[in-house]
Structure formats: structure tokens, C-alpha cells
XYZ file of C-alpha atoms in Angstrom:
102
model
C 68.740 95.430 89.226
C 67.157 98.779 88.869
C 66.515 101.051 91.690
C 63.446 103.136 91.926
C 65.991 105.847 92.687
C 67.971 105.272 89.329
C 64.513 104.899 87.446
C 63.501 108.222 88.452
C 66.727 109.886 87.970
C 66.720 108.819 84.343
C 63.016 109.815 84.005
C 63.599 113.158 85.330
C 66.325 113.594 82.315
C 63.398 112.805 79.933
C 60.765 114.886 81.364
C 63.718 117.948 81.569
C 63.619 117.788 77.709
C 66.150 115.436 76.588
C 66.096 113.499 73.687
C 68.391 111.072 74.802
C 68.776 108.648 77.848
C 71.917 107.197 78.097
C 72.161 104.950 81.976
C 75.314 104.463 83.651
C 77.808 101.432 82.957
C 75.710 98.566 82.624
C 77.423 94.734 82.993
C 76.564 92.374 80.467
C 78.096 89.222 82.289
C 77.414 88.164 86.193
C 81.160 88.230 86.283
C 81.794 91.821 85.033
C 80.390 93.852 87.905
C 82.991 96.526 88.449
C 81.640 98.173 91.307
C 78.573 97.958 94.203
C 75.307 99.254 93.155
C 76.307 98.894 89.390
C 73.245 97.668 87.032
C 72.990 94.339 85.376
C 71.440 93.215 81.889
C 72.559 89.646 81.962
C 70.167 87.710 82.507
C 66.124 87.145 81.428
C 64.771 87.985 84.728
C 66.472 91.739 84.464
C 64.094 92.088 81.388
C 61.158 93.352 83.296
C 62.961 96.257 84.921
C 64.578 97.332 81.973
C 60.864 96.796 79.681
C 59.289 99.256 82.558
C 62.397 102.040 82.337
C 62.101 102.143 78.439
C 58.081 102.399 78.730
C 58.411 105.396 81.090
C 61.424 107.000 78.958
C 59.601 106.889 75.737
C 56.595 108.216 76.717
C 58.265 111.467 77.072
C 59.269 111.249 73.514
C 62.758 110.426 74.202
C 65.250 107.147 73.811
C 66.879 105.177 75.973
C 70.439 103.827 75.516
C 72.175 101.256 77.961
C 75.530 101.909 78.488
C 76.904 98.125 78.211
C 80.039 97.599 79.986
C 82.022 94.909 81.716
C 84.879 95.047 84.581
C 87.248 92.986 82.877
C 90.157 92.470 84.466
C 89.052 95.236 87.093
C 85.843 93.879 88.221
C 85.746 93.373 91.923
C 86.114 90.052 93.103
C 84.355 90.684 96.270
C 80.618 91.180 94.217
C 81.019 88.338 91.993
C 81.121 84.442 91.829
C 83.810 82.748 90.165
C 86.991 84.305 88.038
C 86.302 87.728 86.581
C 89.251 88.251 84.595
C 88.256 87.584 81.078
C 91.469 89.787 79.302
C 93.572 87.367 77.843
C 96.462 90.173 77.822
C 98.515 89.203 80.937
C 100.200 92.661 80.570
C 98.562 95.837 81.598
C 99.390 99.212 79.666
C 98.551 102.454 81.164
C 99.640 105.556 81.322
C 102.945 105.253 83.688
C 103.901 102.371 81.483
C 103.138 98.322 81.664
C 102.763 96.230 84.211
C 102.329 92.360 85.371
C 98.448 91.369 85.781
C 98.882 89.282 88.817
């Protein structure tokens, strides 16, 4: 789940002088992907990826920290299998006021 292009963008940020790496939203469930292109760190076989990332970020003497982050009741049903609504609210509140979850 991580690009080479995403790798090197956060490496860059570590080479540049920063002490601290933080990735973009990262979903923690299959079913939380909010968006296309969005990292995982679900599952066992994402380890690798993630082990080779932190490697490369601390030997520039800085730390990495992922972002975790799930779609909720936003996550786009066209990138996942099965339901991805896992709010048990069936009310939405935002700023214009409240509204059904349908």
C-alpha cells in the first residue's frame, strides 16, 4: 500500500531536516478507506512496506508517525467490500445543523 512516490516524498521531509514524519490519513480497517490512493495498515502483509519507510526515515535521525484514520460513515463504498458504516449515531451533526444518515 505504499507508493514509491509517497516513500520518497516522506523521505525527502527527513533528509530536509525534520524531526518529525507524520504520513497522510492512514485506514486501520479494509472497510475504512475514505478515498482512492489512501494508505492501508490493516493487515500483516502491509508490514513490510511500512518496516522499509521507518528504516529509511530513521536513518536520517528523524521519526515516523502514521496518521491512523478510518472513513467511518464517509468511506466510499465504491473502494471497499462489504458495509463501511461503523457509526452507530444514525444522526449526523455538522455545521448547518443535523441530518438523517441514510
Amino acid at each position: 500500500t505504499l507508493h514509491p512516490c509517497e516513500v520518497d516524498w516522506l523521505k525527502r521531509r527527513a533528509q530536509g531536516g525534520f524531526g518529525v514524519i507524520t504520513t497522510c490519513c492512514v485506514h486501520v480497517q479494509a472497510n475504512g478507506k475514505g478515498w482512492e490512493g489512501e494508505l492501508g495498515c490493516f493487515d500483516d502483509k502491509q508490514l513490510d512496506g511500512y518496516k522499509q519507510l521507518v528504516q529509511e526515515i530513521h536513518a536520517e535521525n528523524a521519526l515516523l508517525i502514521v496518521q491512523v484514520f478510518h472513513g467511518g460513515m464517509r468511506a466510499d463504498d465504491t473502494l471497499i467490500e462489504g458495509p463501511s458504516r461503523t457509526c452507530v449515531d444514525t444522526e449526523y451533526h455538522h455545521r448547518g445543523g443535523v441530518r438523517k444518515c441514510t
